[in-house]
Tab-separated table of C-alpha atoms and ligand atoms in Angstrom:
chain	number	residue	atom	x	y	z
A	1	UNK	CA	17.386	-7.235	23.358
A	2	UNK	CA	17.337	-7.944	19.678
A	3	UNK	CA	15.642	-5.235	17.212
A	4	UNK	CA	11.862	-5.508	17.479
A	5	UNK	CA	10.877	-4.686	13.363
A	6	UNK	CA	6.825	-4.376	13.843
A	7	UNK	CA	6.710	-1.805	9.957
A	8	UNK	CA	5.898	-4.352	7.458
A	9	UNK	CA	3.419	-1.906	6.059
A	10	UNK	CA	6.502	-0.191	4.714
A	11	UNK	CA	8.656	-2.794	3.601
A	12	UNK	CA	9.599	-6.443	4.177
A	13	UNK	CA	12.133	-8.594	4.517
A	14	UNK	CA	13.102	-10.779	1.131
A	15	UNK	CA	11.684	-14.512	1.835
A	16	UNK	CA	14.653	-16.990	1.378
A	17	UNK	CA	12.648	-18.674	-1.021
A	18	UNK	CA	12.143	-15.485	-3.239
A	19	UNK	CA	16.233	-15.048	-2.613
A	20	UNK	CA	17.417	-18.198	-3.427
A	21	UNK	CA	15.089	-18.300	-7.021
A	22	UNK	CA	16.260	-14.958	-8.121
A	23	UNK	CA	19.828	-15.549	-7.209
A	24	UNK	CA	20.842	-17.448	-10.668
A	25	UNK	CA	19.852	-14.196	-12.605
A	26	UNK	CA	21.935	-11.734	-11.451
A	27	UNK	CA	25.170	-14.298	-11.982
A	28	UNK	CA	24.256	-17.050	-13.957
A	29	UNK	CA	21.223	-16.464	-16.243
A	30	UNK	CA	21.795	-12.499	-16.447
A	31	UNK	CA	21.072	-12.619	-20.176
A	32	UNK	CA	18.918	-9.558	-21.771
A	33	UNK	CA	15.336	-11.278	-21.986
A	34	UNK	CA	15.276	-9.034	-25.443
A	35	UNK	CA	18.057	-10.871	-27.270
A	36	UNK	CA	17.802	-13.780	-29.959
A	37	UNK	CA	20.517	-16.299	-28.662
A	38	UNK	CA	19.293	-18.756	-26.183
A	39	UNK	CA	21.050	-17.697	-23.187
A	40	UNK	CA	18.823	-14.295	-23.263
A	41	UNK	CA	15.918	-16.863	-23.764
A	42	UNK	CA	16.343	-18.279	-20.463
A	43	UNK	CA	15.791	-15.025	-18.866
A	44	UNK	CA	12.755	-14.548	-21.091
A	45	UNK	CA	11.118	-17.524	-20.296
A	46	UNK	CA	11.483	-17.060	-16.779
A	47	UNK	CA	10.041	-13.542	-16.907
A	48	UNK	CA	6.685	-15.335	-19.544
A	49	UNK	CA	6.314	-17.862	-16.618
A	50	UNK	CA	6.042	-15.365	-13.654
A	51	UNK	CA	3.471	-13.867	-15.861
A	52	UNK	CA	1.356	-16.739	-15.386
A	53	UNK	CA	2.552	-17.461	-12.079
A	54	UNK	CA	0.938	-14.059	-10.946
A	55	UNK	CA	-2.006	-14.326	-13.009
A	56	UNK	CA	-2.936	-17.219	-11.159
A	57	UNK	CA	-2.033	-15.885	-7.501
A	58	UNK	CA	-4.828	-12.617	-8.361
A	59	UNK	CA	-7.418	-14.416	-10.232
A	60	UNK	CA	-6.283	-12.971	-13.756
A	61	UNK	CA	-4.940	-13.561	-17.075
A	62	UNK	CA	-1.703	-13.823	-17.817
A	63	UNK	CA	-1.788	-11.554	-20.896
A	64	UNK	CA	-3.780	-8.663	-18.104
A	65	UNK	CA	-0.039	-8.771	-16.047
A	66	UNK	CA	2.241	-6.019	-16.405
A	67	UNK	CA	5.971	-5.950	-14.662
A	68	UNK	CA	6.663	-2.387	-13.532
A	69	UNK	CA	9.302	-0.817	-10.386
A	70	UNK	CA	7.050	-0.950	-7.915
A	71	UNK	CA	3.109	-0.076	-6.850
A	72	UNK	CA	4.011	4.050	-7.291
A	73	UNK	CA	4.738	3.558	-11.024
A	74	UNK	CA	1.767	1.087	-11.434
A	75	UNK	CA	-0.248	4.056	-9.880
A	76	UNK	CA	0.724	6.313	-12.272
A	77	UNK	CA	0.535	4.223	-14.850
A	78	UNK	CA	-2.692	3.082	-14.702
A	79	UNK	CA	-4.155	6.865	-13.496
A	80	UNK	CA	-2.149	9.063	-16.298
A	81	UNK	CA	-2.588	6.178	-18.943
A	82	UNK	CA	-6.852	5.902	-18.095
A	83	UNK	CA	-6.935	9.735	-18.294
A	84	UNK	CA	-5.139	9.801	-21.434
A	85	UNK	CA	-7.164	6.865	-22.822
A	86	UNK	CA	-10.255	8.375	-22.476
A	87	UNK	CA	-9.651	12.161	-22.227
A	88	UNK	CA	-11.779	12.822	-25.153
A	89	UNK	CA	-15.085	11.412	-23.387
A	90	UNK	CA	-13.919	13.774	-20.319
A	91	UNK	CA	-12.001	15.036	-17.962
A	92	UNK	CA	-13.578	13.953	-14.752
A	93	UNK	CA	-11.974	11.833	-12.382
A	94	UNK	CA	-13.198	10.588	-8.946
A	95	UNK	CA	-10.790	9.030	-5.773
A	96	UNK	CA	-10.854	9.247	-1.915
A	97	UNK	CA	-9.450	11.542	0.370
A	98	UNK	CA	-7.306	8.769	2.017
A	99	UNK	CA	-5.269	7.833	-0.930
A	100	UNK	CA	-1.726	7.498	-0.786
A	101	UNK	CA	1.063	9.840	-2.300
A	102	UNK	CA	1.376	7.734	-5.077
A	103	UNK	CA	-2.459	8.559	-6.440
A	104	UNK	CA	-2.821	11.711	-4.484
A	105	UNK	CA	0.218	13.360	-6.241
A	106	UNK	CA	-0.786	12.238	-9.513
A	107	UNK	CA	-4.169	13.548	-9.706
A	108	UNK	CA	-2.848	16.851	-8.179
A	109	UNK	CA	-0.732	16.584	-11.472
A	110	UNK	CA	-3.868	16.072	-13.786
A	111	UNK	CA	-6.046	18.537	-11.887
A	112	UNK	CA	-2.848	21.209	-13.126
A	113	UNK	CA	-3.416	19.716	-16.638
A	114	UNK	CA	-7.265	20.430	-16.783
A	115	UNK	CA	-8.513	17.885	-15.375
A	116	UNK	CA	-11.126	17.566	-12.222
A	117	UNK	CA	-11.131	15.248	-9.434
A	118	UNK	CA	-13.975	14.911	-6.828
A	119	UNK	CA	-12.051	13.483	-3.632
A	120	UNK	CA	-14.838	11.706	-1.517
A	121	UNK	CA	-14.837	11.405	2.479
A	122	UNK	CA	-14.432	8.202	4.076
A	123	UNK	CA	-17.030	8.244	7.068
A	124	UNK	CA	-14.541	7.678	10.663
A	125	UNK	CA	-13.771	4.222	9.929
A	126	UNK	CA	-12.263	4.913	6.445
A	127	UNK	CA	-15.031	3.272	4.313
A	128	UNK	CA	-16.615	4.838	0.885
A	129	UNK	CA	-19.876	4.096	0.070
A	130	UNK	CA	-21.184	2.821	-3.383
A	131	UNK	CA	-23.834	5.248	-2.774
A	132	UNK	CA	-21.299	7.995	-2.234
A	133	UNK	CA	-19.337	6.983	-5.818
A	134	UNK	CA	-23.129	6.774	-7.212
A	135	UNK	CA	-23.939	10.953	-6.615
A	136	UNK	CA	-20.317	11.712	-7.699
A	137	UNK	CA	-20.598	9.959	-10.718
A	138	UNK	CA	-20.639	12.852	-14.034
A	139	UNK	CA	-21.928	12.032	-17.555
A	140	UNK	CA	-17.658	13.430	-18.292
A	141	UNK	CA	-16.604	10.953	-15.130
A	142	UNK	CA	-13.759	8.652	-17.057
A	143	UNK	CA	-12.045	6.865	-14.033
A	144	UNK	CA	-12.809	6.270	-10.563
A	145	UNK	CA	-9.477	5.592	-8.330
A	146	UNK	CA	-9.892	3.796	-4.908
A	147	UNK	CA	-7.452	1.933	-2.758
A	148	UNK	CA	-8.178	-1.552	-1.515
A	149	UNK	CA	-6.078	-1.045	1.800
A	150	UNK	CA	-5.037	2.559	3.379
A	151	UNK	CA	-1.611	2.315	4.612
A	152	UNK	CA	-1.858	4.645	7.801
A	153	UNK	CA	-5.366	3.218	9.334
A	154	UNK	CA	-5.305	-0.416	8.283
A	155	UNK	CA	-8.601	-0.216	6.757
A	156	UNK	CA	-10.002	-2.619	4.019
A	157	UNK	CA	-12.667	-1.304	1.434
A	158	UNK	CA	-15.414	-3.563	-0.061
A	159	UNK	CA	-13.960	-2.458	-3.761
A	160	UNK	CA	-15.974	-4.845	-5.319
A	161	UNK	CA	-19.118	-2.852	-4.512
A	162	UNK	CA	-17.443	0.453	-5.865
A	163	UNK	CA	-16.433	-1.396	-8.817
A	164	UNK	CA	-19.758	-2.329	-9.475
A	165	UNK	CA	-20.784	0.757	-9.338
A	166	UNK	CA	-18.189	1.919	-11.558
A	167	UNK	CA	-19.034	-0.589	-14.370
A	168	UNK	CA	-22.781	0.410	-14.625
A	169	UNK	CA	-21.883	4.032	-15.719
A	170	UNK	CA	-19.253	2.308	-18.103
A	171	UNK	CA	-16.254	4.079	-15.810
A	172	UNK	CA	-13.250	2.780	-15.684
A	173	UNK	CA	-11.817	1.475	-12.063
A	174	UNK	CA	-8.514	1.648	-10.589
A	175	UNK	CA	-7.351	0.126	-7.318
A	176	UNK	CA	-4.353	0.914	-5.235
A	177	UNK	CA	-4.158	-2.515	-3.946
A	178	UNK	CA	-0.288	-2.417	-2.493
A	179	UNK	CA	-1.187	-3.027	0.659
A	180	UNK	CA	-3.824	-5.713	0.237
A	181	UNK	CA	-2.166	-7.960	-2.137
A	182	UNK	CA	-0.482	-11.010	-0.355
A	183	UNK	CA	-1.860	-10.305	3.332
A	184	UNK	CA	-6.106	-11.010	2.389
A	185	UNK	CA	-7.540	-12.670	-0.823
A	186	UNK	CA	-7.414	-10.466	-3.813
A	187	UNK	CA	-9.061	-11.777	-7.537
A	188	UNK	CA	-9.020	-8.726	-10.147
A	189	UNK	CA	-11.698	-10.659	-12.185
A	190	UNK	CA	-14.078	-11.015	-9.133
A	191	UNK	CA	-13.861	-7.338	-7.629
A	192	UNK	CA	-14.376	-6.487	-11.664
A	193	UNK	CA	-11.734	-3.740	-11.707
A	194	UNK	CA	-10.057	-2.667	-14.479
A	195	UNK	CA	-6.629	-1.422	-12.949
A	196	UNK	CA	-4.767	-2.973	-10.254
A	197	UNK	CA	-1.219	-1.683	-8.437
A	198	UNK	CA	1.063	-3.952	-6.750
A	199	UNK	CA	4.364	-3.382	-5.115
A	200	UNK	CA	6.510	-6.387	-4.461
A	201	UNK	CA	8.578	-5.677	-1.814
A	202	UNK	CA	5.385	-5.182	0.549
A	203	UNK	CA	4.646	-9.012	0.702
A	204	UNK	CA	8.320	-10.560	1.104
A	205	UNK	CA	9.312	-9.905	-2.410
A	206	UNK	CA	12.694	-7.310	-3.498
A	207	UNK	CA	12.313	-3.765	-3.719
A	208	UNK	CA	11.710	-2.191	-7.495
A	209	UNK	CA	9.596	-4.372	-8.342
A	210	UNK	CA	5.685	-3.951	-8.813
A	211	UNK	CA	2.501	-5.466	-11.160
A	212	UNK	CA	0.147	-3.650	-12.973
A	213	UNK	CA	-2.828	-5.473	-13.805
A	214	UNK	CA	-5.268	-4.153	-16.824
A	215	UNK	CA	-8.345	-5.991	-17.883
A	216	UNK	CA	-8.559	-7.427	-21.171
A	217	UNK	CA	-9.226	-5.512	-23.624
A	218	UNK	CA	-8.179	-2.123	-22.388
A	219	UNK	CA	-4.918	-1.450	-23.353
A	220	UNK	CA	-3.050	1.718	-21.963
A	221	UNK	CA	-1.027	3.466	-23.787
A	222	UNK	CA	2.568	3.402	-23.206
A	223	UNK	CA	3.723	4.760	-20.182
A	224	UNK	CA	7.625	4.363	-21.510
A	225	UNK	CA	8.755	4.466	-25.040
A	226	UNK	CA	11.858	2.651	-26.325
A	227	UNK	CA	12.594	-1.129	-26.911
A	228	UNK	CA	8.914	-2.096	-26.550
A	229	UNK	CA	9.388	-4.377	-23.583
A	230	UNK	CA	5.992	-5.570	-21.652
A	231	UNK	CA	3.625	-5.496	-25.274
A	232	UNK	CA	5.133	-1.941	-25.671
A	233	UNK	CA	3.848	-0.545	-22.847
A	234	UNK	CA	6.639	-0.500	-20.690
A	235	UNK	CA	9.941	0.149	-22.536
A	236	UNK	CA	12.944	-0.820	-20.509
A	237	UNK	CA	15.220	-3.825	-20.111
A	238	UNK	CA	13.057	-6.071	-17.809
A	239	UNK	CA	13.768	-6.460	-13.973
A	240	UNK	CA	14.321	-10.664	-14.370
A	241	UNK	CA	15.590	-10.893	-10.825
A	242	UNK	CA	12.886	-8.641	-9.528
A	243	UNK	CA	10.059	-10.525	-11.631
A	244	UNK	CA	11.047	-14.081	-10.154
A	245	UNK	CA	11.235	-12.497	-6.733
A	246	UNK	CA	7.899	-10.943	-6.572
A	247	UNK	CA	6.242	-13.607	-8.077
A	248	UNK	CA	7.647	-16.284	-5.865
A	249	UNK	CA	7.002	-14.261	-2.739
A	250	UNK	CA	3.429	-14.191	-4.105
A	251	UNK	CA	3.309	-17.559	-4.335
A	252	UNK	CA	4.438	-18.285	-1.067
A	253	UNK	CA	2.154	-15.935	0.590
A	254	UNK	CA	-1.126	-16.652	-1.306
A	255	UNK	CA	-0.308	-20.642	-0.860
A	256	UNK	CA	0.135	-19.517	3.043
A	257	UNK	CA	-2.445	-16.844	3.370
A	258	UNK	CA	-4.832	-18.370	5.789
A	259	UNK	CA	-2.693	-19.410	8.022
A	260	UNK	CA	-0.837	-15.934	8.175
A	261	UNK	CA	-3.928	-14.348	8.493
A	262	UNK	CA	-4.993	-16.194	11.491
A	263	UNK	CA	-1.543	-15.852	13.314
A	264	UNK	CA	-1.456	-12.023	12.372
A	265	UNK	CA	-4.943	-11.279	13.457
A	266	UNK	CA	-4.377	-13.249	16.722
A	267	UNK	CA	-1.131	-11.318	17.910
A	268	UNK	CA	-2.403	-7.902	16.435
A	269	UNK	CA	-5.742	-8.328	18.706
A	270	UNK	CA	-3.475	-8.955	21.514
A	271	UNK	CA	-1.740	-6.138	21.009
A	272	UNK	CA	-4.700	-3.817	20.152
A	273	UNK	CA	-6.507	-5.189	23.630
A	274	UNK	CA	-3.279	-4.252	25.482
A	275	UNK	CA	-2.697	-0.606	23.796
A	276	UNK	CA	-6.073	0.602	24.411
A	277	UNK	CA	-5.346	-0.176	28.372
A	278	UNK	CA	-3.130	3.192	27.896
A	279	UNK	CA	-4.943	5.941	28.733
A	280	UNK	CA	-5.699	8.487	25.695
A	281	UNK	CA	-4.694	5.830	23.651
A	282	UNK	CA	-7.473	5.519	20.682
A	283	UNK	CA	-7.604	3.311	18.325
A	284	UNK	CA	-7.765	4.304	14.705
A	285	UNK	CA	-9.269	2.651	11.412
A	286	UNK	CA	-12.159	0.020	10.913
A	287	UNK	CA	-11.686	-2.673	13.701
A	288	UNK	CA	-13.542	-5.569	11.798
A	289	UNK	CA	-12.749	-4.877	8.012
A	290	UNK	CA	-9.084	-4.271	8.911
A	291	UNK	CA	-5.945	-5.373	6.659
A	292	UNK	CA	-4.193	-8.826	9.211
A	293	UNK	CA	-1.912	-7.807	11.761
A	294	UNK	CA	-2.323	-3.960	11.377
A	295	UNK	CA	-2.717	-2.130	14.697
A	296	UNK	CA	-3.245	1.964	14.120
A	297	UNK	CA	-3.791	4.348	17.006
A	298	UNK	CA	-3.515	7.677	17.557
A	299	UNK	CA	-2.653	9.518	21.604
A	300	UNK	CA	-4.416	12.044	23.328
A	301	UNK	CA	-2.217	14.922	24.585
A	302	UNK	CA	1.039	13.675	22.966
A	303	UNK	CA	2.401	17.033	20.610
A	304	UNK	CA	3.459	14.669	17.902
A	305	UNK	CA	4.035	10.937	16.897
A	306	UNK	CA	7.186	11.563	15.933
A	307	UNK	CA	8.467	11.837	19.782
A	308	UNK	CA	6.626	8.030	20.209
A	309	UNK	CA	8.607	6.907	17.346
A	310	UNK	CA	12.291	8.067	18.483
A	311	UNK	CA	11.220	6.940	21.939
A	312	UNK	CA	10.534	3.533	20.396
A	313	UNK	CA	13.457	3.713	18.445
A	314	UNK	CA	15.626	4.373	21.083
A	315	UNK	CA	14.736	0.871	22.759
A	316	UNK	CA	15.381	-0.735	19.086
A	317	UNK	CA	11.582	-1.425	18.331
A	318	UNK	CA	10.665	0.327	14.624
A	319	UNK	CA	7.301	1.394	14.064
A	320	UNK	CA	5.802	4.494	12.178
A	321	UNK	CA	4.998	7.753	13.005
A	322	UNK	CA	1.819	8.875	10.995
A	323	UNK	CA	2.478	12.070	9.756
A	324	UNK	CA	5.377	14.033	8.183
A	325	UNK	CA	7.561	16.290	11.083
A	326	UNK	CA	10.575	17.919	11.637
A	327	UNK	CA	12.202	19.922	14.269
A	328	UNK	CA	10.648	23.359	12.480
A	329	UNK	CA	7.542	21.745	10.780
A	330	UNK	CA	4.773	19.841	12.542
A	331	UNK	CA	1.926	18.374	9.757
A	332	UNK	CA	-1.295	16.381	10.730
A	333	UNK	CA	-1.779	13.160	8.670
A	334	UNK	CA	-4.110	13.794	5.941
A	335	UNK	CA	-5.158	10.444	6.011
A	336	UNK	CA	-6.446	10.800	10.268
A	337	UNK	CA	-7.984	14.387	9.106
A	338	UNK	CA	-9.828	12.969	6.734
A	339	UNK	CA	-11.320	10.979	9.215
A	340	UNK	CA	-12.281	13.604	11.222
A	341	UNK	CA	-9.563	13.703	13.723
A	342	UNK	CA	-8.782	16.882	15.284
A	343	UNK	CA	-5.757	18.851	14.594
A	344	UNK	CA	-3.330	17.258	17.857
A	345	UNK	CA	-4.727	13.624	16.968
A	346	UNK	CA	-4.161	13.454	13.198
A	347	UNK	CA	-0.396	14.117	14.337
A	348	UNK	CA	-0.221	11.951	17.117
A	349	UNK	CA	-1.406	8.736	15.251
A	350	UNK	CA	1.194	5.556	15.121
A	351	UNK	CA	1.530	2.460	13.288
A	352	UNK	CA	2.456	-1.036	14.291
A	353	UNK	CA	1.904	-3.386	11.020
A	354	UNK	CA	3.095	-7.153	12.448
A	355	UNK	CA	4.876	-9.594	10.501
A	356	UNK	CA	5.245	-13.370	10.842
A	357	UNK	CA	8.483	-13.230	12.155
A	358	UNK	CA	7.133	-11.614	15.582
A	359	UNK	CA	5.858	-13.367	18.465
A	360	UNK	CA	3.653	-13.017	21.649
A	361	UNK	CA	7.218	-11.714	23.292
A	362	UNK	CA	7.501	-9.013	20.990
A	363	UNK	CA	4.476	-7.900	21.055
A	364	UNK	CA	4.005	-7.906	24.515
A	365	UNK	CA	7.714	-6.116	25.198
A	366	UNK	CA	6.271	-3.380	22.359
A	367	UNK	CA	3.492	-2.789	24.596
A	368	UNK	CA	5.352	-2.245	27.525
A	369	UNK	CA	8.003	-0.073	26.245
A	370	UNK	CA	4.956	1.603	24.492
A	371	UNK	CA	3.259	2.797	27.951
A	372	UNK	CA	6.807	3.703	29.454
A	373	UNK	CA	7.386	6.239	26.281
A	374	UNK	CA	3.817	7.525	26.261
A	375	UNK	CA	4.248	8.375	29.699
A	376	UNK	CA	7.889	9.872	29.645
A	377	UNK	CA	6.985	12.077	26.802
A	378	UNK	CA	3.759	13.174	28.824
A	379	UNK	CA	5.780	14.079	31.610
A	380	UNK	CA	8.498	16.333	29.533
A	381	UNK	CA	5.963	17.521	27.677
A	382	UNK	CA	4.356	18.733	30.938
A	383	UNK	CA	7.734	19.833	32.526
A	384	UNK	CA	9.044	21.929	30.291
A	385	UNK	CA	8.231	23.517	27.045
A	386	UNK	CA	7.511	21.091	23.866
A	387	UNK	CA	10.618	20.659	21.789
A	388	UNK	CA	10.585	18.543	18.432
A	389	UNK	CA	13.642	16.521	18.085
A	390	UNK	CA	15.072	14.733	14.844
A	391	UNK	CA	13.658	14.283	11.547
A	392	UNK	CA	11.016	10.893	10.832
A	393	UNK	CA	9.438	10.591	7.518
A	394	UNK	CA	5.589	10.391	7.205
A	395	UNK	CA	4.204	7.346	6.311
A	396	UNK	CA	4.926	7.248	2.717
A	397	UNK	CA	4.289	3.438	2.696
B	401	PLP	N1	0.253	2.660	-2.425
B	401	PLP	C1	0.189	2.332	-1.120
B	401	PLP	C2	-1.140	2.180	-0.478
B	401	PLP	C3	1.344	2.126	-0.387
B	401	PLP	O1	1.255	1.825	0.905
B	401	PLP	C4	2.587	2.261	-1.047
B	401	PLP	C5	3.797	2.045	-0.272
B	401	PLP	O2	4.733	2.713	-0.236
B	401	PLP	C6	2.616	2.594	-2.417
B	401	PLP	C7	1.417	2.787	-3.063
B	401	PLP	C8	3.900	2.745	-3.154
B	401	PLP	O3	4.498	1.500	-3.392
B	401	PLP	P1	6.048	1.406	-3.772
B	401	PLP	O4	6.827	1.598	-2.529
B	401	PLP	O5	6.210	0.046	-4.341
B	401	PLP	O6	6.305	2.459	-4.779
């Protein structure tokens, strides 16, 4: 049996497409984009296009588009640079309790540095309420940080709502949108957010390579100093190869999104139908506002994920464990507590995020080997005393 890959929440596979139009600039067109002579030029060009290119994919200008490494530094940029940018008006900042590393580590930073963050609870289902951001909102509030997608539960927020709310009390918004960019519809100008993260090598485009996208006219200040690449707010020789992959895997997926959408919903609801027939199987996240082909759950007298995802692993099918684990350390996903899950269920939750390259066969094989490893570990774990094995990573993506 071939590999079964079902953790395209963490990374994807480069699209032959993206390949084959980056290809040229490693060999041929390698020029630096900074220099004079015409060869650099060609890089250059390429790199002004793919501005525009992405502009158009996220409902944007081309002069709002920023080329970073990926979604983390876009994160960071857009959180440190906002808090920096308006520091003098205050030192309040608001977010979510579900937020990835990438914020969550960040504004841990900040609150070291002075600053305060109010982290507000999603209700079971993951959601915020504009209500919720209303009450939290201070007269020193300078940035409200919310992610479009959460990466462990699948769960899509209505950020244009929280935006809105945002933009009343003249606050500015950020949105950790790495997950929802090139799997639903995303237009920065019609949610009306200031700050958008996005991480190309989550949508079929190469790894290092991410968009930041800041409404016009807020300008952040720099988040690297030196040559004065990106309108000098992101020094460093730029990523051509990278650029022309990202933006051509956004192309691809935005011109196919639709389509994708209905194929990944389709074989994720199979799924979902057929995981829930295992008892003490639960499933996790907001079933109808839920990022395509995402299926989250979390087991019922299972020690830890991590024993699923070895299991899993062993019969060559990837998928994620939802919470950080090792043979001496056991750690509940923050993300599933925050939720309300007990203690046992926050670290027994699993992800299977689908991809267009698997079918009904997959899925339904997944299933299967799903219920025979639930079971065997249920059995050990009843036989003899609970042991930890190995070392998985949480879900960082
Ligand atoms: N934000 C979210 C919601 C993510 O899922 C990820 C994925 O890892 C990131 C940020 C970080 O993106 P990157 O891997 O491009 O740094």
């Amino acid at each position: 049996m071939r590999r079964i890959y079902m953790d395209h929440a963490a990374t994807t596979a480069v699209s032959d497409g993206a390949l084959q139009e980056m290809l040229p600039y490693f060999s041929t067109d390698y020029g630096n984009p900074s220099a004079v002579y015409s060869y650099g030029q060609t890089g250059k060009n390429a790199v002004e296009k793919c501005r525009e290119r992405v502009a158009k994919c996220i409902g944007a200008f081309k002069t709002e588009i920023y080329f970073t490494s990926c979604g983390t530094e876009s994160d960071n940029w857009a959180i440190r640079g906002a808090a920096r940018l308006r520091r003098a008006k205050g030192k309040h900042i608001i977010s979510t309790e579900i937020e990835h590393n990438a914020v969550r580590r960040t504004l841990q930073q900040l609150e070291e540095d002075g600053y305060e963050v109010t982290y507000l609870k999603p209700d079971h289902l993951g959601q915020i309420t504009p209500e919720q951001l209303e009450e939290a909102i201070r007269p020193d509030t300078i940035l409200v940080t919310i992610m479009m997608a959460n990466n462990v539960v699948g769960t899509v927020l209505d950020i244009k709502k929280l935006a809105a709310v945002a933009r009343k009390h003249r606050v500015l918004f950020h949105t950790d949108a790495v997950q929802a960019v090139g799997h639903i519809p995303v237009n920065a100008h019609d949610l009306g957010v200031d700050f958008l993260s996005i991480s190309g090598h989550k949508f079929n485009g190469p790894k290092g390579s991410g968009v930041l996208f800041c409404r016009i006219p807020t300008r952040l200040p720099a988040y690297m100093t030196g040559g004065g690449q990106e309108k000098e707010g992101r020094s460093g020789t730029e990523n051509v190869p990278g650029i022309v992959g990202l933006t051509h895997a956004l192309e691809e997926n935005t011109a196919a999104m639709q389509e994708n959408m209905a194929y990944l919903n389709g074989l994720a609801d199979r799924m979902t139908k057929r995981i829930l027939e295992i008892p003490g199987v639960l499933e996790t996240g907001d079933p109808v506002n839920r990022l395509p082909g995402f299926c989250s759950f979390t087991v019922e007298g299972i020690q830890h994920s991590v024993l699923v995802v070895n299991e899993m692993n062993a019969r060559d099918i990837c998928i994620s464990s939802g919470s950080a684990c090792s043979a001496s350390s056991q750690e509940a996903n923050h993300v599933l507590l925050a939720l309300g899950y007990d203690k046992q269920l926050a670290g027994a939750t699993l992800r299977l995020t689908l991809g267009m390259d698997n079918t009904e066969e997959d899925a339904d094989y997944a299933v299967e080997m799903l219920k025979t490893s639930i079971e065997k570990i249920r059995g050990e774990q009843v036989s003899r005393a609970p042991r930890l094995e190995g070392r998985v990573a949480d879900i960082k993506s």
